[in-house]
Amino acid sequence: MVIRSFYSLVIIMIVLALSIFMISNPSAALQSSAAGLRLWFDTVLPALFPFFVVCDLMVNIGIVQFMGRLLQPLMHKAFRLPGEAGFVIAMGFTSGFPVGAVLVRQLFKENLLSREQAEHLVSFTNNASPLFIIGIVGVGLFNSPALGYLLAFSHYLSNILVGLILGRVRSDTIPISSQPGSLSTAFFELIGPKQSPGLLLGEAIKKALVNVTMVGGFIISFSVLTSALSEWGLIGAVAGMFQMLGISYHCSWGLGIGLFEMTLGAQTISISAGAYWEKLLAITVILAWSGISVQAQVMSMISDLAVRYSYYLKARILQAGLSFGLTFAGLQLTSDKLLQKAVSISPSLAAWPSSLDFLKVSFAGIFGGLSFLLILCTISWLKNFNPFRSVR
């Protein structure tokens, strides 16, 4: 009850802050909201909409359930989750925020996940997209694909470790997944009668529009909120706290912004005055933390699942620590080669991908996710001596 009251108080304060800022400084509010709208329209809409449509169709057609039978042994052994979780992991790691949360909610609605399993799965399947980490941060902001790959490696491996660690820490509270049924039965269920293709496609498009519009609302709202906090000096106060840890002022300012909004924080840090190793470590923490804006998006997608924000928050803190350690180790091993060609580029001059680029990457991500699923299914199938046996 106390935690819910605290969350309600935070929401009230955010609403009041937005209202006061829009009334007292309408021009700045308009500019920041327009910037958020452009970000959503140019990058998020083309990147996420195809993912949402295709993933919804795969669940409703029965492909996910069929793959779940194959992936059951592997997913249970690694993450203590049902086989269908492999679909969320593959798509969540090849797309971007908040695809993992959307898919977790859908599997929960289909009774393929328990509440505890949904809470565990959503904690490590929401990631920054490969295009953002490698293309925008690595190439666009640092002019170094190698740095982008290092950040991506640390980001994805740390989240996998979060899933492995939390799955074992909570092994007594996450229910044991039931054993898979016959693969032949799953195949006949897959090819069995379904709703008309037109109806399935229409429902998938409708859900995708609702989800991607909701994401846009959060992006615009937090764009205005971040602008308000900067105007009122609260970002500077947060930066001062980071300075107490020995971090340079300019990098601390970027961390303060990244605490709320990941993209703006990464941009600010990349052009700040400071050592490259410091900026990279700060950005890897921001990517893992993902910003309160993204966290709000994720929690809104699963608001009806009774998933605790405190658990998701612990996962983000754990990932930030793991990602920091992995990036630090990577820099120690290859720092000279990685940093000698790195050059900070102003966000206004950075080669920001076009909407078509994001659309292409979206389809590439779908293909990559399905390919990864196929590999996992093959590995899991090979581990079974008789995949067509019936479990009584």
XYZ file of C-alpha atoms in Angstrom, residues 50-271:
222
model
C 6.089 -4.121 -38.313
C 7.400 -5.976 -35.253
C 4.116 -5.586 -33.406
C 2.043 -6.782 -36.381
C 4.195 -9.821 -37.195
C 4.564 -10.904 -33.562
C 0.814 -10.677 -32.938
C 0.117 -12.801 -36.014
C 2.671 -15.419 -34.935
C 1.007 -15.785 -31.537
C -2.551 -15.958 -32.889
C -1.688 -18.350 -35.714
C -0.011 -20.736 -33.263
C 3.588 -20.562 -34.464
C 4.813 -19.418 -31.051
C 3.072 -22.296 -29.289
C 4.558 -24.773 -31.760
C 8.063 -23.401 -31.211
C 7.407 -23.484 -27.485
C 7.157 -27.274 -27.592
C 10.607 -27.433 -29.162
C 12.187 -24.839 -26.889
C 10.710 -26.103 -23.613
C 13.753 -28.115 -22.398
C 16.239 -25.370 -23.275
C 14.230 -22.473 -21.839
C 13.412 -24.291 -18.620
C 16.999 -25.348 -18.002
C 18.470 -21.912 -18.726
C 15.832 -19.472 -17.466
C 13.228 -21.635 -15.670
C 10.630 -20.464 -18.179
C 8.285 -22.192 -20.652
C 9.379 -22.742 -24.234
C 7.274 -19.861 -25.541
C 9.614 -17.489 -23.691
C 12.217 -18.156 -26.381
C 10.090 -16.168 -28.830
C 10.073 -13.149 -26.511
C 13.819 -13.411 -25.922
C 14.626 -13.589 -29.641
C 12.373 -10.688 -30.622
C 13.231 -8.593 -27.578
C 16.944 -8.826 -28.332
C 16.636 -7.980 -32.044
C 14.105 -5.146 -31.923
C 14.067 -2.484 -29.228
C 12.052 -1.051 -26.353
C 9.337 -2.059 -25.427
C 8.757 -5.087 -27.696
C 9.599 -7.536 -24.912
C 6.919 -6.100 -22.627
C 4.273 -6.189 -25.376
C 4.998 -9.855 -26.124
C 5.056 -10.821 -22.442
C 1.613 -9.292 -22.008
C 0.302 -11.158 -25.044
C 1.633 -14.529 -23.870
C 0.183 -13.878 -20.420
C -3.227 -13.152 -21.964
C -2.972 -16.446 -23.865
C -2.330 -18.253 -20.529
C 1.155 -19.248 -21.677
C 2.862 -17.502 -18.734
C 2.101 -17.239 -15.030
C 2.406 -13.893 -13.259
C 5.758 -14.863 -11.746
C 7.071 -16.062 -15.095
C 5.884 -12.858 -16.791
C 7.607 -10.759 -14.133
C 10.852 -12.665 -14.610
C 10.702 -12.656 -18.420
C 9.985 -8.945 -18.782
C 12.949 -8.111 -16.545
C 15.536 -9.080 -19.186
C 13.843 -8.972 -22.609
C 13.604 -5.209 -23.164
C 16.723 -3.926 -24.882
C 17.975 -1.026 -26.942
C 17.915 -1.985 -30.624
C 21.117 -2.979 -32.461
C 20.607 -0.037 -34.835
C 20.563 2.422 -31.944
C 23.644 1.019 -30.193
C 25.822 0.260 -33.209
C 24.489 2.691 -35.798
C 23.512 5.777 -33.819
C 25.814 5.624 -30.779
C 28.817 3.812 -32.257
C 28.895 5.211 -35.793
C 26.742 8.322 -35.493
C 28.084 9.754 -32.231
C 31.608 8.281 -31.972
C 32.447 7.518 -35.616
C 33.532 4.049 -34.491
C 31.603 0.853 -35.318
C 33.959 -1.051 -33.001
C 32.798 0.977 -30.006
C 29.210 0.277 -31.023
C 29.874 -3.453 -31.099
C 31.529 -3.313 -27.676
C 28.537 -1.472 -26.221
C 26.119 -3.904 -27.896
C 28.043 -6.925 -26.604
C 28.007 -5.568 -23.050
C 24.336 -4.557 -23.278
C 22.967 -7.872 -24.539
C 25.237 -10.190 -22.564
C 24.503 -8.322 -19.330
C 20.757 -8.718 -19.886
C 21.137 -12.434 -20.573
C 23.104 -12.709 -17.328
C 20.283 -10.870 -15.546
C 17.849 -13.524 -16.782
C 20.120 -16.368 -15.713
C 20.897 -14.891 -12.289
C 17.360 -13.870 -11.357
C 15.989 -17.189 -12.594
C 18.143 -18.979 -10.046
C 17.659 -16.477 -7.257
C 13.882 -16.846 -7.618
C 13.915 -20.587 -8.298
C 11.714 -21.169 -5.258
C 9.028 -18.682 -6.328
C 8.882 -19.131 -10.118
C 6.602 -22.108 -10.807
C 8.137 -25.040 -12.639
C 7.012 -25.080 -16.260
C 4.992 -28.073 -17.314
C 6.597 -30.624 -19.609
C 5.930 -30.174 -23.305
C 3.367 -32.324 -25.043
C 3.815 -34.249 -28.250
C 5.414 -32.354 -31.112
C 3.063 -34.059 -33.534
C 0.085 -32.794 -31.511
C 1.506 -29.283 -31.595
C 1.904 -29.538 -35.367
C -1.721 -30.560 -35.878
C -2.811 -27.704 -33.622
C -0.736 -25.349 -35.766
C -2.390 -26.418 -39.022
C -5.841 -26.683 -37.453
C -8.739 -24.301 -38.163
C -8.096 -20.634 -37.400
C -9.930 -17.361 -37.715
C -10.027 -15.821 -41.180
C -6.693 -14.278 -42.279
C -8.349 -10.907 -42.827
C -9.691 -10.827 -39.274
C -6.342 -11.862 -37.792
C -4.477 -9.215 -39.791
C -6.993 -6.521 -38.900
C -6.731 -7.292 -35.181
C -2.932 -7.356 -35.382
C -2.831 -3.943 -37.077
C -5.280 -2.498 -34.559
C -3.232 -3.707 -31.583
C 0.011 -2.514 -33.187
C -1.403 0.978 -33.724
C -2.559 1.188 -30.104
C 0.808 0.025 -28.768
C 2.985 2.222 -30.977
C 0.776 5.257 -30.294
C 1.098 4.656 -26.560
C 4.875 4.557 -26.925
C 4.718 7.858 -28.809
C 2.745 9.449 -26.012
C 5.416 8.511 -23.492
C 8.216 9.794 -25.725
C 6.529 13.180 -26.189
C 5.584 13.507 -22.512
C 9.072 12.723 -21.249
C 10.616 15.001 -23.865
C 8.633 17.863 -22.329
C 9.388 16.679 -18.782
C 13.139 16.500 -19.430
C 13.062 20.016 -20.875
C 11.192 21.247 -17.797
C 13.646 19.624 -15.383
C 16.558 21.184 -17.273
C 14.939 24.628 -17.176
C 14.281 24.374 -13.431
C 17.809 23.198 -12.591
C 16.855 19.734 -11.336
C 19.055 18.034 -13.933
C 21.943 20.126 -12.623
C 21.209 18.970 -9.080
C 21.279 15.330 -10.185
C 24.521 16.014 -12.065
C 25.986 17.394 -8.855
C 25.302 14.088 -7.105
C 27.086 12.187 -9.869
C 30.027 14.577 -9.530
C 30.434 13.432 -5.939
C 31.405 10.043 -7.378
C 34.351 11.623 -9.178
C 32.667 11.894 -12.581
C 33.373 14.992 -14.668
C 30.695 17.703 -14.683
C 29.778 17.438 -18.371
C 29.510 13.659 -18.196
C 27.486 13.979 -14.987
C 25.081 16.310 -16.781
C 24.558 13.669 -19.466
C 23.959 11.024 -16.797
C 21.386 13.306 -15.199
C 19.527 13.599 -18.495
C 19.964 9.879 -19.211
C 18.373 9.089 -15.880
C 15.124 10.257 -17.483
C 15.665 9.873 -21.252
C 18.189 7.467 -22.750
C 18.716 8.973 -26.218
C 19.245 12.548 -25.040
C 21.577 11.332 -22.301
C 23.734 9.376 -24.748
C 23.916 12.354 -27.110
C 24.891 14.732 -24.309
C 27.613 12.431 -22.998
C 29.085 11.779 -26.443
C 29.868 15.476 -27.042
